[in-house]
Coordinates of C-alpha atoms in Angstrom, one line a residue:
Chain D
M180 CA 129.7 92.7 161.8
S181 CA 129.5 92.8 165.6
I182 CA 131.6 90.6 167.8
K183 CA 130.5 89.2 171.2
L184 CA 133.0 87.8 173.7
Q185 CA 131.1 85.8 176.4
H186 CA 132.8 84.6 179.5
L187 CA 136.1 84.0 177.8
K188 CA 138.6 82.2 179.9
K189 CA 142.0 81.0 179.1
T190 CA 144.2 78.8 181.3
Y191 CA 147.4 77.4 180.2
D192 CA 148.4 73.8 180.8
N193 CA 150.5 74.8 183.8
G194 CA 147.5 76.3 185.5
E195 CA 148.4 79.9 184.8
E196 CA 145.2 81.9 184.2
V197 CA 145.8 84.5 181.4
L198 CA 142.2 85.6 180.9
T199 CA 139.4 85.6 183.5
D200 CA 135.8 86.1 182.4
I201 CA 136.1 88.4 179.5
N202 CA 132.7 89.8 178.4
T203 CA 132.1 92.6 175.9
V204 CA 130.2 93.4 172.7
I205 CA 132.0 95.1 169.9
E206 CA 129.5 96.8 167.7
D207 CA 129.5 96.8 163.9
G208 CA 131.8 99.5 162.6
Q209 CA 133.3 100.1 165.9
F210 CA 137.1 100.9 166.6
Y211 CA 137.6 98.8 169.7
V212 CA 140.9 99.1 171.5
L213 CA 142.3 96.6 173.8
V214 CA 144.9 98.3 175.9
G215 CA 147.1 97.2 178.8
A216 CA 150.7 96.5 179.8
S217 CA 152.5 93.6 178.5
G218 CA 151.1 90.4 180.0
S219 CA 147.7 91.9 180.6
G220 CA 146.1 89.4 178.2
K221 CA 145.2 91.8 175.3
S222 CA 147.1 89.9 172.7
T223 CA 145.6 86.6 174.0
I224 CA 142.2 87.9 173.4
L225 CA 143.1 89.0 169.9
N226 CA 144.6 85.5 169.2
A227 CA 141.5 83.9 170.6
V228 CA 139.3 86.0 168.3
A229 CA 141.5 85.2 165.3
G230 CA 141.4 81.5 166.3
F231 CA 145.2 81.0 166.7
I232 CA 144.6 79.7 170.2
P233 CA 141.7 77.7 171.7
V234 CA 139.9 79.3 174.6
T235 CA 139.4 77.2 177.9
E236 CA 135.9 78.4 178.4
G237 CA 133.4 80.8 176.9
Q238 CA 132.2 81.7 173.4
I239 CA 133.2 84.0 170.6
L240 CA 130.4 85.2 168.3
I241 CA 131.1 87.1 165.0
G242 CA 127.9 88.5 163.5
D243 CA 125.8 86.2 165.7
K244 CA 127.7 83.1 164.4
D245 CA 129.4 81.1 167.0
V246 CA 133.0 80.8 165.8
T247 CA 134.6 79.5 169.0
N248 CA 135.7 76.3 167.4
L249 CA 136.2 77.4 163.8
P250 CA 139.6 77.6 162.3
P251 CA 140.9 81.1 161.5
K252 CA 140.1 80.9 157.8
D253 CA 136.3 80.4 158.5
R254 CA 136.0 83.5 160.6
N255 CA 136.1 86.0 157.8
L256 CA 138.6 88.4 159.2
A257 CA 141.9 90.0 158.3
M258 CA 144.8 90.8 160.4
V259 CA 147.6 93.5 160.5
F260 CA 150.7 92.5 162.4
Q261 CA 153.2 94.4 164.4
N262 CA 156.2 93.2 162.2
Y263 CA 154.2 93.5 159.0
A264 CA 154.6 89.8 158.1
L265 CA 155.5 90.6 154.5
M266 CA 157.1 88.1 152.2
P267 CA 160.5 89.5 151.4
N268 CA 160.6 87.6 148.0
L269 CA 157.3 89.1 146.8
T270 CA 156.6 92.6 145.4
V271 CA 154.2 95.0 147.2
A272 CA 151.4 94.0 144.7
E273 CA 152.1 90.3 145.1
N274 CA 152.1 90.6 148.9
I275 CA 148.8 92.3 148.8
V276 CA 147.0 89.8 146.6
F277 CA 148.7 86.9 148.5
G278 CA 145.5 85.7 150.2
L279 CA 143.4 86.3 147.1
K280 CA 145.8 84.1 145.1
A281 CA 145.7 81.3 147.8
R282 CA 141.9 81.4 147.6
H283 CA 142.1 81.2 143.8
V284 CA 140.1 84.5 143.3
D285 CA 139.6 85.4 139.6
K286 CA 142.7 87.3 138.3
N287 CA 140.7 90.3 137.0
I288 CA 139.0 90.7 140.3
Q289 CA 142.4 90.4 142.0
Q290 CA 143.7 93.3 139.9
E291 CA 140.6 95.4 140.5
R292 CA 140.8 95.1 144.2
L293 CA 144.6 95.6 144.2
A294 CA 144.2 98.9 142.4
E295 CA 141.5 100.0 144.9
V296 CA 143.5 99.3 148.0
L297 CA 146.8 100.6 146.6
D298 CA 145.0 103.8 146.0
A299 CA 143.5 103.7 149.5
V300 CA 146.9 103.5 151.1
H301 CA 148.7 105.7 148.6
L302 CA 151.1 103.1 147.4
T303 CA 150.2 102.8 143.8
E304 CA 153.6 103.9 142.5
Y305 CA 155.4 101.4 144.8
Q306 CA 153.5 98.3 143.7
H307 CA 156.4 96.7 141.9
K308 CA 159.0 97.3 144.7
R309 CA 160.0 94.8 147.3
P310 CA 159.2 95.3 151.0
T311 CA 163.0 95.6 151.8
N312 CA 163.1 98.8 149.7
L313 CA 160.3 100.5 151.7
S314 CA 160.3 102.5 154.9
G315 CA 158.6 101.1 158.0
G316 CA 155.5 103.3 157.4
Q317 CA 155.2 102.1 153.9
R318 CA 155.6 98.5 154.9
Q319 CA 152.9 98.8 157.4
R320 CA 150.6 100.4 154.7
V321 CA 151.3 97.3 152.6
S322 CA 150.2 95.1 155.4
L323 CA 147.2 97.3 155.9
A324 CA 146.3 97.0 152.2
R325 CA 146.6 93.3 152.4
A326 CA 144.1 93.2 155.2
L327 CA 141.8 95.5 153.3
V328 CA 142.0 93.6 150.0
S329 CA 140.3 90.5 151.5
D330 CA 137.0 92.3 151.9
A331 CA 136.7 91.0 155.5
K332 CA 134.7 93.4 157.5
V333 CA 136.5 92.6 160.7
V334 CA 140.2 93.6 161.0
L335 CA 142.4 92.6 163.9
M336 CA 145.4 94.8 164.5
D337 CA 148.2 93.7 166.8
E338 CA 150.2 96.8 167.8
P339 CA 150.7 97.8 164.2
L340 CA 152.4 101.1 165.0
S341 CA 154.8 100.2 167.7
N342 CA 157.8 99.7 165.2
L343 CA 157.4 103.2 163.8
D344 CA 158.9 106.4 165.0
A345 CA 156.8 109.0 166.8
K346 CA 156.0 111.3 163.9
L347 CA 155.0 108.5 161.5
R348 CA 153.0 106.9 164.2
A349 CA 150.8 110.0 164.6
E350 CA 150.3 110.1 160.9
M351 CA 149.4 106.5 160.6
R352 CA 147.1 106.8 163.5
R353 CA 145.0 109.3 161.6
E354 CA 145.3 107.3 158.4
I355 CA 144.1 104.0 159.9
R356 CA 141.3 105.7 161.7
S357 CA 139.9 107.5 158.6
L358 CA 140.2 104.3 156.5
Q359 CA 138.3 102.5 159.2
Q360 CA 135.6 105.0 159.2
A361 CA 135.4 105.3 155.4
L362 CA 135.1 101.6 154.9
G363 CA 132.9 100.9 157.9
L364 CA 135.3 98.3 159.3
T365 CA 135.0 96.7 162.7
V366 CA 138.5 96.9 164.1
I367 CA 139.9 95.2 167.2
Y368 CA 143.2 97.1 168.0
V369 CA 145.7 95.9 170.4
T370 CA 148.1 98.5 171.9
H371 CA 150.1 99.2 175.0
D372 CA 150.1 102.9 174.1
Q373 CA 147.6 105.0 176.0
T374 CA 147.8 107.7 173.3
E375 CA 146.7 105.3 170.6
A376 CA 143.9 104.1 172.8
M377 CA 142.7 107.6 173.5
T378 CA 143.0 109.0 170.0
M379 CA 141.7 106.1 167.9
G380 CA 139.2 104.2 170.0
D381 CA 135.4 104.4 169.9
K382 CA 135.5 102.1 172.9
V383 CA 138.4 101.1 175.0
M384 CA 138.9 98.0 177.1
L385 CA 141.7 98.4 179.8
L386 CA 143.1 95.1 180.8
N387 CA 145.2 94.2 183.8
Q388 CA 146.5 90.7 184.5
G389 CA 143.8 89.1 182.4
K390 CA 141.0 91.0 184.0
I391 CA 138.9 93.8 182.6
E392 CA 139.5 97.0 184.6
Q393 CA 137.1 99.2 182.6
I394 CA 135.3 99.4 179.3
G395 CA 134.1 102.7 177.9
A396 CA 134.6 105.7 175.6
P397 CA 138.1 107.0 175.9
L398 CA 137.1 110.2 177.7
D399 CA 134.9 108.3 180.2
L400 CA 137.9 106.3 181.2
Y401 CA 139.9 109.5 181.5
N402 CA 137.3 111.5 183.4
H403 CA 135.7 108.8 185.4
P404 CA 138.2 105.9 185.9
V405 CA 136.5 103.2 188.1
N406 CA 139.7 102.8 190.2
T407 CA 143.2 104.1 190.7
F408 CA 144.7 101.7 188.2
V409 CA 142.7 103.1 185.4
A410 CA 143.3 106.6 186.5
D411 CA 147.0 106.0 186.6
F412 CA 147.1 104.3 183.3
F413 CA 145.7 107.2 181.2
G414 CA 147.3 110.6 181.1
S415 CA 150.8 111.8 180.7
P416 CA 152.3 112.8 183.0
A417 CA 150.5 110.4 185.3
I418 CA 147.7 111.4 187.7
N419 CA 148.7 112.5 191.2
L420 CA 147.3 110.0 193.7
L421 CA 147.5 111.5 197.2
D422 CA 146.4 110.3 200.6
A423 CA 143.9 112.7 202.2
T424 CA 141.1 112.8 204.8
I425 CA 137.6 114.4 204.5
A426 CA 135.9 115.6 207.7
N427 CA 133.3 118.3 208.1
S428 CA 133.4 119.5 204.5
K429 CA 137.1 119.9 204.7
L430 CA 139.7 117.9 202.8
T431 CA 143.1 117.6 204.4
L432 CA 146.1 116.3 202.4
G433 CA 148.9 114.3 203.9
N434 CA 151.1 117.4 204.2
G435 CA 148.5 119.1 206.4
H436 CA 147.2 121.4 203.9
S437 CA 143.4 121.6 203.9
F438 CA 140.7 123.3 201.9
K439 CA 136.9 123.6 202.0
F440 CA 135.4 120.7 200.1
N441 CA 131.7 120.0 199.9
Q442 CA 131.4 116.2 200.3
T443 CA 129.0 114.0 202.2
L444 CA 131.7 111.4 202.3
E445 CA 133.8 111.2 205.5
G446 CA 137.1 109.5 206.4
P447 CA 140.4 108.7 204.7
V448 CA 140.4 108.8 200.9
K449 CA 142.8 108.8 198.1
V450 CA 142.5 111.9 195.9
G451 CA 143.3 111.9 192.2
I452 CA 144.5 115.2 190.6
R453 CA 145.3 115.3 186.9
P454 CA 148.5 117.3 186.3
E455 CA 146.6 119.7 184.0
N456 CA 144.1 120.5 186.8
V457 CA 146.8 122.3 188.7
H458 CA 147.0 126.1 188.3
I459 CA 150.2 127.9 189.0
Y460 CA 149.8 131.5 190.1
P461 CA 151.3 133.8 192.7
G462 CA 148.1 133.9 194.8
G463 CA 147.8 130.1 195.0
S464 CA 146.9 128.7 198.3
M465 CA 149.4 125.8 198.2
N466 CA 153.1 125.9 197.7
G467 CA 156.2 123.7 197.3
K468 CA 159.6 123.4 195.9
V469 CA 160.2 122.5 192.2
T470 CA 162.1 119.2 192.1
F471 CA 162.0 118.7 188.3
V472 CA 161.3 120.8 185.2
E473 CA 160.6 119.5 181.7
P474 CA 160.2 122.2 179.1
L475 CA 158.2 120.9 176.2
G476 CA 158.1 124.2 174.1
D477 CA 154.4 124.3 174.0
G478 CA 154.2 123.9 177.7
T479 CA 156.0 122.7 180.7
N480 CA 155.8 119.5 182.8
L481 CA 157.1 119.9 186.4
A482 CA 157.0 118.2 189.7
V483 CA 156.8 120.1 193.0
D484 CA 157.5 118.7 196.5
I485 CA 154.6 119.6 198.6
G486 CA 155.9 118.2 201.8
A487 CA 155.3 114.9 203.7
G488 CA 157.3 113.1 200.9
Q489 CA 154.6 113.9 198.4
L490 CA 155.1 115.1 194.8
M491 CA 152.6 117.0 192.8
R492 CA 153.0 116.6 189.0
M493 CA 151.9 119.6 187.0
K494 CA 151.3 120.3 183.3
V495 CA 150.9 123.9 182.3
S496 CA 150.4 125.2 178.7
E497 CA 153.0 128.0 178.9
Q498 CA 156.8 128.1 179.1
L499 CA 157.9 128.6 182.6
L500 CA 161.3 129.9 183.6
L501 CA 161.6 127.9 186.7
N502 CA 164.6 126.1 188.1
V503 CA 164.9 123.2 190.5
G504 CA 164.5 124.5 194.0
D505 CA 162.3 127.4 193.2
D506 CA 159.2 128.0 195.2
V507 CA 155.8 128.0 193.4
R508 CA 152.4 128.7 194.5
F509 CA 149.4 126.9 193.0
D510 CA 145.8 125.7 193.3
V511 CA 144.0 122.6 192.2
V512 CA 140.7 122.4 190.4
L513 CA 138.5 121.0 193.1
D514 CA 135.6 120.1 190.8
Q515 CA 137.8 117.7 188.7
M516 CA 139.3 116.0 191.7
M517 CA 138.7 112.3 191.9
L518 CA 138.0 110.6 195.2
F519 CA 138.9 107.0 195.6
D520 CA 138.3 104.7 198.5
A521 CA 141.5 104.6 200.6
K522 CA 141.4 100.8 200.9
T523 CA 139.7 99.3 197.8
E524 CA 140.9 102.1 195.5
Q525 CA 137.5 102.2 193.8
L526 CA 136.2 105.5 192.6
L527 CA 133.7 107.1 195.1
S528 CA 133.0 110.4 193.4
V529 CA 134.3 113.2 191.2
G530 CA 134.4 116.8 192.4
Q531 CA 132.3 118.3 195.1
A532 CA 129.0 117.1 196.4
E533 CA 126.7 119.0 193.9
N534 CA 128.8 117.7 191.0
I535 CA 128.8 114.0 192.0
A536 CA 129.1 111.9 188.9
V537 CA 127.5 108.5 188.7
Chain A
M972 CA 189.4 96.6 167.1
Q973 CA 192.2 98.5 165.6
I974 CA 194.7 96.5 163.7
S975 CA 198.1 98.0 163.0
P976 CA 199.3 97.7 159.3
I977 CA 202.2 95.5 160.3
H978 CA 199.9 93.2 162.1
K979 CA 197.6 93.1 159.2
Y980 CA 200.4 92.3 156.6
G981 CA 201.8 89.7 159.0
Q982 CA 198.4 88.0 158.9
Y983 CA 198.2 88.1 155.2
I984 CA 201.7 86.7 154.8
L985 CA 201.1 83.9 157.3
L986 CA 197.7 83.1 155.5
T987 CA 199.4 83.0 152.1
I988 CA 202.1 80.6 153.3
V989 CA 199.6 78.3 154.9
T990 CA 197.4 78.4 151.8
L991 CA 200.2 77.6 149.5
L992 CA 201.2 74.6 151.8
L993 CA 197.7 73.3 151.8
M994 CA 197.3 73.9 148.1
L995 CA 200.6 72.1 147.3
P996 CA 199.1 68.7 146.3
V997 CA 196.4 70.4 144.1
L998 CA 199.0 72.6 142.4
L999 CA 201.2 69.6 142.0
G1000 CA 198.3 67.6 140.5
I1001 CA 197.5 70.4 138.1
S1002 CA 201.1 70.7 137.1
L1003 CA 201.6 67.0 136.4
S1004 CA 198.3 66.8 134.5
F1005 CA 199.8 69.0 131.9
S1006 CA 203.3 67.2 131.7
T1007 CA 204.2 64.4 129.5
S1008 CA 205.0 61.0 130.9
E1009 CA 208.7 61.4 130.0
S1010 CA 208.9 64.7 132.0
I1011 CA 207.3 63.0 135.0
A1012 CA 209.6 60.0 134.7
Q1013 CA 212.6 62.3 134.9
G1014 CA 211.3 63.7 138.2
H1015 CA 210.2 67.1 136.9
L1016 CA 207.5 68.6 138.9
I1017 CA 207.0 71.5 136.5
P1018 CA 206.2 70.4 132.9
D1019 CA 209.0 70.7 130.4
K1020 CA 206.5 71.0 127.7
F1021 CA 202.9 72.1 128.3
V1022 CA 200.6 69.4 126.8
I1023 CA 196.9 68.6 127.1
T1024 CA 197.3 65.1 125.7
N1025 CA 196.5 63.7 129.1
Y1026 CA 193.0 65.2 129.1
I1027 CA 192.4 64.0 125.6
D1028 CA 193.5 60.5 126.7
V1029 CA 191.2 60.6 129.7
V1030 CA 188.2 61.2 127.4
K1031 CA 189.3 58.8 124.7
D1032 CA 190.9 55.9 126.3
T1033 CA 189.2 55.5 129.7
N1034 CA 185.7 55.0 131.0
M1035 CA 186.0 58.3 133.0
L1036 CA 183.2 60.1 131.3
K1037 CA 180.9 57.2 131.8
F1038 CA 181.8 57.1 135.5
L1039 CA 181.2 60.9 135.7
A1040 CA 177.7 60.5 134.3
H1041 CA 177.1 57.7 136.9
S1042 CA 178.3 60.0 139.7
F1043 CA 176.1 62.8 138.3
I1044 CA 173.0 60.6 138.2
V1045 CA 173.5 59.1 141.7
S1046 CA 174.4 62.6 143.3
S1047 CA 171.4 64.2 141.6
V1048 CA 169.0 61.6 142.7
V1049 CA 170.3 61.7 146.3
M1050 CA 170.2 65.5 146.3
V1051 CA 166.6 65.6 145.2
G1052 CA 165.6 62.9 147.5
Q1053 CA 167.3 64.3 150.5
V1054 CA 166.0 67.8 149.9
L1055 CA 162.5 66.7 149.3
L1056 CA 162.3 64.3 152.3
S1057 CA 164.1 66.7 154.6
I1058 CA 161.7 69.6 153.7
L1059 CA 158.8 67.4 154.4
A1060 CA 160.1 65.9 157.6
A1061 CA 161.3 69.3 158.9
Y1062 CA 157.9 70.8 158.1
A1063 CA 156.1 68.2 160.1
F1064 CA 158.4 68.7 163.0
V1065 CA 157.9 72.4 163.1
F1066 CA 154.4 73.1 161.9
I1067 CA 152.3 70.0 162.7
D1068 CA 151.5 68.8 166.2
F1069 CA 151.6 65.1 166.8
K1070 CA 152.1 62.8 169.7
F1071 CA 155.7 61.9 170.6
K1072 CA 157.2 64.6 168.5
K1073 CA 160.1 65.2 170.6
T1074 CA 160.9 61.6 171.0
A1075 CA 160.6 61.0 167.2
F1076 CA 163.0 63.9 166.6
I1077 CA 165.5 62.6 169.2
I1078 CA 165.4 59.2 167.5
L1079 CA 165.9 60.8 164.1
L1080 CA 168.9 62.8 165.5
S1081 CA 170.4 59.7 167.2
T1082 CA 170.9 58.3 163.7
M1083 CA 173.5 61.0 163.2
M1084 CA 175.6 59.5 165.9
L1085 CA 175.9 56.1 164.3
P1086 CA 179.0 56.0 162.2
F1087 CA 178.3 55.0 158.6
E1088 CA 180.8 52.2 158.8
S1089 CA 178.6 50.4 161.3
Q1090 CA 175.7 50.5 158.9
I1091 CA 177.5 49.2 155.9
I1092 CA 176.9 45.5 156.6
P1093 CA 173.1 45.8 157.3
N1094 CA 172.8 48.1 154.4
F1095 CA 174.6 45.7 152.1
N1096 CA 172.4 42.8 153.3
I1097 CA 169.2 44.7 152.6
M1098 CA 170.4 45.7 149.2
R1099 CA 171.4 42.2 148.4
D1100 CA 168.0 40.9 149.6
L1101 CA 166.2 43.4 147.5
N1102 CA 168.3 42.3 144.6
L1103 CA 169.5 45.8 144.0
L1104 CA 173.3 45.4 144.0
N1105 CA 174.9 47.0 141.0
T1106 CA 172.2 49.5 140.5
Y1107 CA 171.8 53.2 140.9
S1108 CA 169.2 52.4 143.5
A1109 CA 171.7 50.6 145.7
M1110 CA 173.9 53.6 145.8
A1111 CA 171.1 56.1 146.3
L1112 CA 168.6 54.5 148.5
P1113 CA 170.5 54.4 151.8
F1114 CA 171.0 58.1 151.7
L1115 CA 167.7 59.4 150.7
A1116 CA 166.7 60.3 154.3
S1117 CA 169.0 62.8 155.9
A1118 CA 168.9 63.5 159.6
F1119 CA 171.4 66.3 159.2
G1120 CA 169.2 67.9 156.5
T1121 CA 166.1 67.6 158.5
F1122 CA 167.8 69.1 161.5
M1123 CA 169.2 71.9 159.5
L1124 CA 165.9 72.8 157.8
K1125 CA 164.0 72.5 161.0
T1126 CA 166.1 75.1 162.6
S1127 CA 165.7 77.3 159.6
F1128 CA 162.0 76.8 159.4
E1129 CA 161.8 77.7 163.1
Q1130 CA 163.3 81.0 162.5
M1131 CA 160.4 82.1 160.3
P1132 CA 158.3 84.8 162.0
A1133 CA 155.2 83.2 163.6
E1134 CA 153.1 85.9 162.0
L1135 CA 153.6 84.5 158.5
R1136 CA 152.1 81.2 159.8
Q1137 CA 149.3 83.1 161.4
L1138 CA 148.6 85.1 158.2
S1139 CA 148.5 81.8 156.2
E1140 CA 146.0 80.4 158.7
I1141 CA 143.7 83.4 158.3
E1142 CA 144.0 83.1 154.5
G1143 CA 143.2 79.5 154.7
L1144 CA 146.4 78.1 153.0
S1145 CA 146.6 74.4 153.0
H1146 CA 149.8 72.8 154.3
F1147 CA 151.2 72.4 150.8
Q1148 CA 150.3 75.9 149.8
F1149 CA 151.9 77.2 153.0
L1150 CA 155.0 75.1 152.4
R1151 CA 155.3 76.2 148.7
M1152 CA 154.2 79.8 149.0
V1153 CA 155.7 80.8 152.3
V1154 CA 158.2 78.4 153.9
M1155 CA 160.2 77.5 150.8
P1156 CA 160.7 81.0 149.5
Y1157 CA 161.4 82.3 153.0
C1158 CA 164.0 79.6 153.7
K1159 CA 165.5 79.6 150.1
I1160 CA 169.1 80.1 151.3
S1161 CA 169.0 77.2 153.6
L1162 CA 167.4 75.0 150.9
I1163 CA 170.1 75.9 148.4
T1164 CA 172.9 75.4 150.9
F1165 CA 171.6 72.0 151.9
A1166 CA 171.0 70.9 148.3
L1167 CA 174.7 71.9 147.3
Y1168 CA 176.0 70.2 150.4
S1169 CA 174.1 67.1 149.7
F1170 CA 175.3 66.9 146.1
L1171 CA 178.9 67.4 147.2
T1172 CA 178.8 64.8 149.9
N1173 CA 177.5 62.2 147.5
W1174 CA 179.9 63.2 144.8
N1175 CA 182.7 62.5 147.1
M1176 CA 181.4 59.2 148.4
Y1177 CA 183.7 56.2 147.9
L1178 CA 183.3 53.3 150.2
W1179 CA 179.6 52.6 149.7
P1180 CA 179.6 52.8 145.9
L1181 CA 182.5 50.5 145.9
I1182 CA 180.8 48.0 148.2
S1183 CA 177.4 48.0 146.5
T1184 CA 178.7 47.4 143.1
D1185 CA 181.2 45.0 141.5
N1186 CA 181.3 46.0 137.9
D1187 CA 181.7 49.1 135.8
K1188 CA 178.1 49.2 134.7
V1189 CA 177.0 51.9 137.4
R1190 CA 180.2 52.7 139.2
T1191 CA 181.0 56.3 140.0
A1192 CA 184.0 58.6 139.3
Q1193 CA 185.7 58.2 142.6
I1194 CA 186.0 54.4 142.1
G1195 CA 187.0 55.1 138.5
L1196 CA 190.0 57.1 139.8
R1197 CA 191.0 54.4 142.2
Q1198 CA 190.8 51.8 139.4
M1199 CA 193.2 53.8 137.3
R1200 CA 195.7 53.2 139.9
A1201 CA 195.1 49.4 139.9
Q1202 CA 195.1 48.9 136.2
D1203 CA 197.6 49.2 133.4
T1204 CA 197.4 53.0 133.7
A1205 CA 198.9 52.8 137.2
S1206 CA 202.2 54.4 136.2
N1207 CA 200.7 57.1 133.9
W1208 CA 200.7 59.8 136.5
G1209 CA 199.8 62.6 134.0
L1210 CA 196.7 60.7 133.0
I1211 CA 195.6 60.0 136.6
M1212 CA 196.1 63.6 137.5
A1213 CA 194.1 64.8 134.6
A1214 CA 191.2 62.5 135.5
T1215 CA 191.4 63.7 139.1
I1216 CA 191.2 67.4 138.1
I1217 CA 188.2 66.6 135.9
V1218 CA 186.5 64.9 138.9
V1219 CA 187.3 67.8 141.2
I1220 CA 185.9 70.4 138.8
P1221 CA 182.2 70.1 139.8
T1222 CA 183.2 70.3 143.5
L1223 CA 185.1 73.5 142.8
L1224 CA 182.3 74.9 140.7
I1225 CA 179.8 74.4 143.4
I1226 CA 181.9 75.9 146.0
F1227 CA 182.7 78.9 144.0
L1228 CA 179.1 79.5 142.9
G1229 CA 177.6 78.5 146.2
Q1230 CA 180.1 80.3 148.5
K1231 CA 177.6 83.0 149.3
Y1232 CA 174.9 80.4 150.3
F1233 CA 177.3 78.4 152.2
K1234 CA 178.4 81.3 154.3
N1235 CA 174.9 82.5 155.0
G1236 CA 173.1 79.1 155.1
L1237 CA 175.5 77.2 157.3
T1238 CA 176.0 80.0 159.8
S1239 CA 172.5 81.6 160.0
G1240 CA 170.5 78.6 159.2
V1241 CA 171.9 76.2 161.7
I1242 CA 173.8 77.6 164.8
K1243 CA 174.3 81.2 165.5

């Protein structure tokens, strides 16, 4: 079922505006990620879709039905919570059929569906245990199973993985994604974690202080961010945003270093250079002193002081035996360089003139 | 914090002495309840001869068992009433939005500030006008609503994760389903604590049962004890002590069995 959000607006009684004009369409079967820092309004949108909070203005349509003023139970959706929301006094199986029982679904059907979802989340042998005897990942799988058992085609997930450790999180990311695809679920997924947004989403909405910054496929947001906020949000280490000037097909950085750069644009700009678009090699045209090295095993993150108080963060895929204070030479990939307006910070273009992206 | 052994033993010795001091009346009561009247008359605090005749006499010669039954009925009714009404009131205060909610709660709490003694005369007048004096109702009715219970359960309900409420909204649980399937199981410890507390408070009540009744038809055990002192049994200390021990037994039982709940419920449920 598709979901449409039309001109959603939410203002608290004290006049604080938490959502301003949210518009989007979530297609049937889409994994839609709402991402942003805390206070960005992502959870508010989710709560509005679920029906926990009334919206001040605008409409919510689920499958072409206006549900704006319907109570949560009439919206035909399921939800997975950050803290699992499991009843400690019920077993895994009882927790899963909790909603079916409340709706007085036939006992045989309850058992049938229970067996199906237990199998889907690989918890069949745990069905008689209590949540307190399960690990965090297992608990979240119970919560997931409970959402699946209701047969609702829309599932809302509110930071379901943030209480898990890193390894488990990666595993659950894949599991949730493959379940969603296998069952054809429409998922709205709230997270503050850019990795989850990038790896799981069909479409991502980046929010900032109640406003949409950008909506698009994850790689679009990464490669063509509409402004420096989006560029800075995605990617780890964060993108390098440096002041520069373009004049006569030459781009000059703040430290005075300049290179040939085909651009019809002129004047001051902000350039965005992804850390992985920097190549370290002895013949590099730029140089600087290493201020920080982070060996990752499969690669190295480092930051280099390029003068004029500017740092260049770099990410290379080999192990570098560098120390703080060492001199390195490097070049940047000009065709991947993003140009932002110096004042408005909006994206002007990516790469050189012949590669201008719309 | 590191505690040196000497410090630790010192604490235990001190605690033991204080406990013995505090327990002295109880120990004395137990000791006397097993003594014969002659031994007590001679001023012996420890029985010369260990007898259980006092206990047999309490059952045979006095109305104590009847009084205990009355106490049990009244305390049970009050317990059930208080728990039921407090659950419903606390539920409304936590999960239902209505106008003047805060004001209503403050008014409810303010009844806790009124000393019971100041309510005795109005309560008595009401019971008299309702023609309920000398009934179980007279003893139970004024206590069915408990501001303390409502306050305690409200605090406990408030600590439930909001997600359980949201989940129930999605699943379409009615208020009673939500209360029965989620709130009550989740706050079980607070409910048990309050039920036990409520029973004990009523079991130990003396002044109101005395005022609202004037014959032995419905009187409770606490008054029965007092009567023994006023009647011809007044000098039979062994008998009185035996009766007292019998009356105390339910209290002790509840405290032993409910210790776990009291500890968790009164500390985690109300004030951290």
